[in-house]
């Protein structure tokens, strides 16, 4: 392709590339009417000559400009484009190139040119799409008198995780590793230890209006809290899970998962040292549900707000999960990097002896984990004292039935 | 204690009004909403959660209208020391925010999902705080339309121009959904 590139003019001439003798002799046929071929050409331009100002694509049987719409962002300096002698059938194809600041354009010998009743309606239709155009099919046009309203069109570059401080990074990475090792373990009950007594949880998923039952997100629909759709206040309240027992009960019902921790992007948007309030957003973590088929790969964004736990580690007070389909590119990159070794401790914030004590106490008292944990914490993990207090309160009838619900 | 009955303190349920984003110069169609002052555990949680939903709905209307049409006024919705993390770019403070918003191409936001949760006052040292989470699509001028997720922490602040508190954005986090690390 370098033979067809003129560096001094930043011009690339791809006229009838499908009949190029060099390519044909090597049995390479570049057909620009094929999506993949056109995409490949655009990729080459983007990677090698993004400063391109002139592109000639004449005599290539091009019917559609869908792929070429990428030029608007990828080759922003393009000034001259030759599309003559192609097979463009409608002026609407040109809309896909809107945004290019073209000064010269060739369209002659395309079916769309014959659709205009006279030359002036042709010129005015094209100029409407490319107001800076000075030459159409080689003919000079009256210069366009514009307005001095230069507006920015470049977005700041997207960057990776934003932890804010190394301190927060260590805390959060440790927390996430522990949290997701339990979350993916098949039994999410131990996550009780990761949530604050008064924790709140809700999840949202985009709703596929066309075919909700076919969507692979359907398992999440019934729990989806989207205030744009859910207007009923009773329903809104029901979908907001309050207190860790309810939170973990719902988490337990959600489909089994396997997370690709290497795909995590973490943004820490609030980190207060004094109260140790941490709000961070996990973005675009990819996870699979049950089977390994590509269709089941999802992406999500999740906001955790945490405070320090009583003993150590973090305790979640707010948890909002947004689940959606992953993009094709995200799917292709998922689970490529070797997964990091999960932490050995399955319960965040609870030590191994504490977990053991918790299950013993729950078994003996008959209370569920939530209430057993509370009682043990209230008695500073003294099993005998907790048992004593429990017996006293039970005899006095002061323990509510909810404590025994499992 | 294992079990403490939750009691409602009538003094905490006194009805009063709380105005949102009170600065009328913003011209953002501000209304007054009746509300309850509340305190975690003691006041009626359901009433509070319900109220938060209405604040969140009003907030997204005002916020995205401001981003799309009145960008100059946008920083007024933020705290002086607010932080923004925009696709991994950290920006903090009113001045830096104003500069950042100016550099962004003009936008057309469409919010398709919204959720909110009150944040426990234990975590915020008594500050009334609200978590608002949004999702949808955005078309920035000169760029193709993309899906995004965004979340805000709103905190109720005393307003110098008004007797009643106003909601201000303490932190804001924005990402495109098609981002790949």
Coordinates of C-alpha atoms in Angstrom, one line a residue, chain A residues 70 72-73 151-162 196 198 200-204 225-229 231 233-234 236-237 240 242-243 262-265 267-270 274-275 277 279 281 283-284 301 303 305 307 317-320 322 324 327 329-330 333 367 371 374-375 378 390 393 398-400, chain B residues 1-3 6 40-41 45-47 49-50 52-54 56-57 60-61 83 85-90 100 102-106 111-120 122-125 131 133-136 140-144 146-149 151-153 170-181:
Chain A
X70 CA -15.1 5.6 11.3
X72 CA -14.8 11.0 11.1
X73 CA -13.0 10.2 14.4
X151 CA -16.4 24.1 19.6
X152 CA -14.4 21.3 21.1
X153 CA -15.0 17.9 19.7
X154 CA -12.1 16.0 21.3
X155 CA -12.9 14.0 24.4
X156 CA -10.3 13.6 27.1
X157 CA -8.5 10.3 26.8
X158 CA -9.9 7.3 28.7
X159 CA -7.6 6.1 31.4
X160 CA -7.5 3.0 33.6
X161 CA -8.2 2.6 37.3
X162 CA -8.2 5.7 39.4
X196 CA -22.8 -3.5 57.8
X198 CA -27.8 -1.5 58.1
X200 CA -28.4 -1.4 51.5
X201 CA -28.3 -3.2 48.2
X202 CA -30.1 -2.8 44.9
X203 CA -29.4 -3.8 41.3
X204 CA -30.4 -2.4 37.9
X225 CA -34.7 -1.4 40.5
X226 CA -34.8 1.3 37.8
X227 CA -36.6 4.4 39.0
X228 CA -37.2 5.3 35.3
X229 CA -39.5 2.3 35.0
X231 CA -42.8 4.2 39.6
X233 CA -43.4 3.4 45.7
X234 CA -44.2 0.0 47.3
X236 CA -39.4 0.7 44.8
X237 CA -39.1 0.0 48.5
X240 CA -34.2 -1.9 47.9
X242 CA -32.2 -3.1 53.7
X243 CA -30.1 -4.9 56.4
X262 CA -7.9 -8.9 35.9
X263 CA -10.5 -7.0 34.0
X264 CA -11.5 -4.9 37.0
X265 CA -11.3 -1.1 36.6
X267 CA -12.4 4.4 40.4
X268 CA -12.3 5.7 43.9
X269 CA -14.5 8.7 43.9
X270 CA -14.6 9.6 47.6
X274 CA -11.0 10.8 59.0
X275 CA -14.1 8.7 58.8
X277 CA -15.6 6.4 54.2
X279 CA -16.9 5.1 47.8
X281 CA -16.9 2.2 41.5
X283 CA -16.4 -0.8 36.2
X284 CA -16.8 -3.3 33.5
X301 CA -20.6 -1.5 37.1
X303 CA -20.7 1.1 43.5
X305 CA -19.6 2.5 49.9
X307 CA -16.6 2.0 56.3
X317 CA -23.0 0.0 53.8
X318 CA -24.1 0.7 50.3
X319 CA -23.9 -1.6 47.3
X320 CA -25.4 -0.8 43.9
X322 CA -25.6 -2.5 37.4
X324 CA -25.5 -5.4 31.3
X327 CA -19.5 -5.6 24.2
X329 CA -14.5 -6.6 22.3
X330 CA -14.9 -7.0 26.1
X333 CA -10.7 -10.0 26.1
X367 CA -30.4 -18.5 65.8
X371 CA -28.3 -12.8 64.9
X374 CA -24.6 -9.8 66.3
X375 CA -24.7 -11.5 69.7
X378 CA -21.9 -7.6 71.2
X390 CA -28.6 -15.6 75.1
X393 CA -32.8 -13.2 77.1
X398 CA -36.8 -11.0 74.7
X399 CA -35.5 -12.6 71.5
X400 CA -37.8 -12.0 68.5
Chain B
X1 CA -28.0 -5.8 73.8
X2 CA -29.3 -8.4 71.5
X3 CA -32.6 -6.8 70.9
X6 CA -36.9 0.6 67.5
X40 CA -31.2 6.4 60.6
X41 CA -33.0 3.7 62.6
X45 CA -37.0 4.4 56.9
X46 CA -39.5 3.8 54.2
X47 CA -40.7 7.4 54.1
X49 CA -36.2 6.0 51.0
X50 CA -39.3 7.1 49.1
X52 CA -34.7 9.9 48.3
X53 CA -36.2 8.5 45.1
X54 CA -37.9 11.8 44.4
X56 CA -32.9 11.5 42.7
X57 CA -35.4 12.0 40.0
X60 CA -31.1 13.8 37.2
X61 CA -33.6 16.1 35.4
X83 CA -14.2 15.4 43.0
X85 CA -13.4 10.9 38.1
X86 CA -14.2 11.0 34.4
X87 CA -13.1 7.9 32.6
X88 CA -10.2 7.6 35.0
X89 CA -9.3 11.3 34.9
X90 CA -9.4 12.8 38.4
X100 CA -12.9 20.5 32.5
X102 CA -15.6 23.8 29.2
X103 CA -13.2 21.4 27.4
X104 CA -15.9 18.8 26.9
X105 CA -17.7 18.8 23.6
X106 CA -21.4 19.7 23.8
X111 CA -30.8 8.6 30.9
X112 CA -32.3 5.2 30.7
X113 CA -31.7 3.9 34.2
X114 CA -31.7 5.5 37.6
X115 CA -31.3 4.1 41.1
X116 CA -30.6 5.7 44.4
X117 CA -29.9 4.7 48.0
X118 CA -29.6 6.9 51.1
X119 CA -26.1 6.6 52.7
X120 CA -26.0 5.7 56.4
X122 CA -22.8 6.7 60.6
X123 CA -20.5 6.7 57.6
X124 CA -20.8 10.3 56.8
X125 CA -20.5 11.8 60.2
X131 CA -26.1 7.8 46.3
X133 CA -26.6 5.8 40.1
X134 CA -27.5 6.4 36.4
X135 CA -27.0 4.7 33.1
X136 CA -27.8 5.6 29.5
X140 CA -20.7 14.1 22.3
X141 CA -20.4 16.5 19.3
X142 CA -18.1 15.0 16.7
X143 CA -18.2 11.6 18.4
X144 CA -20.4 8.6 18.0
X146 CA -21.9 5.7 23.5
X147 CA -23.3 4.1 26.6
X148 CA -22.3 5.3 30.0
X149 CA -22.6 4.7 33.7
X151 CA -22.8 7.8 40.0
X152 CA -23.0 10.7 42.4
X153 CA -22.8 11.3 46.1
X170 CA -19.7 15.8 46.7
X171 CA -18.4 13.2 44.2
X172 CA -19.1 12.2 40.6
X173 CA -17.8 9.2 38.7
X174 CA -18.4 8.7 35.0
X175 CA -17.3 5.9 32.6
X176 CA -18.2 4.8 29.1
X177 CA -19.5 1.2 29.1
X178 CA -17.4 0.1 26.1
X179 CA -14.2 1.0 28.0
X180 CA -11.6 -1.8 28.1
X181 CA -8.8 -1.8 30.6

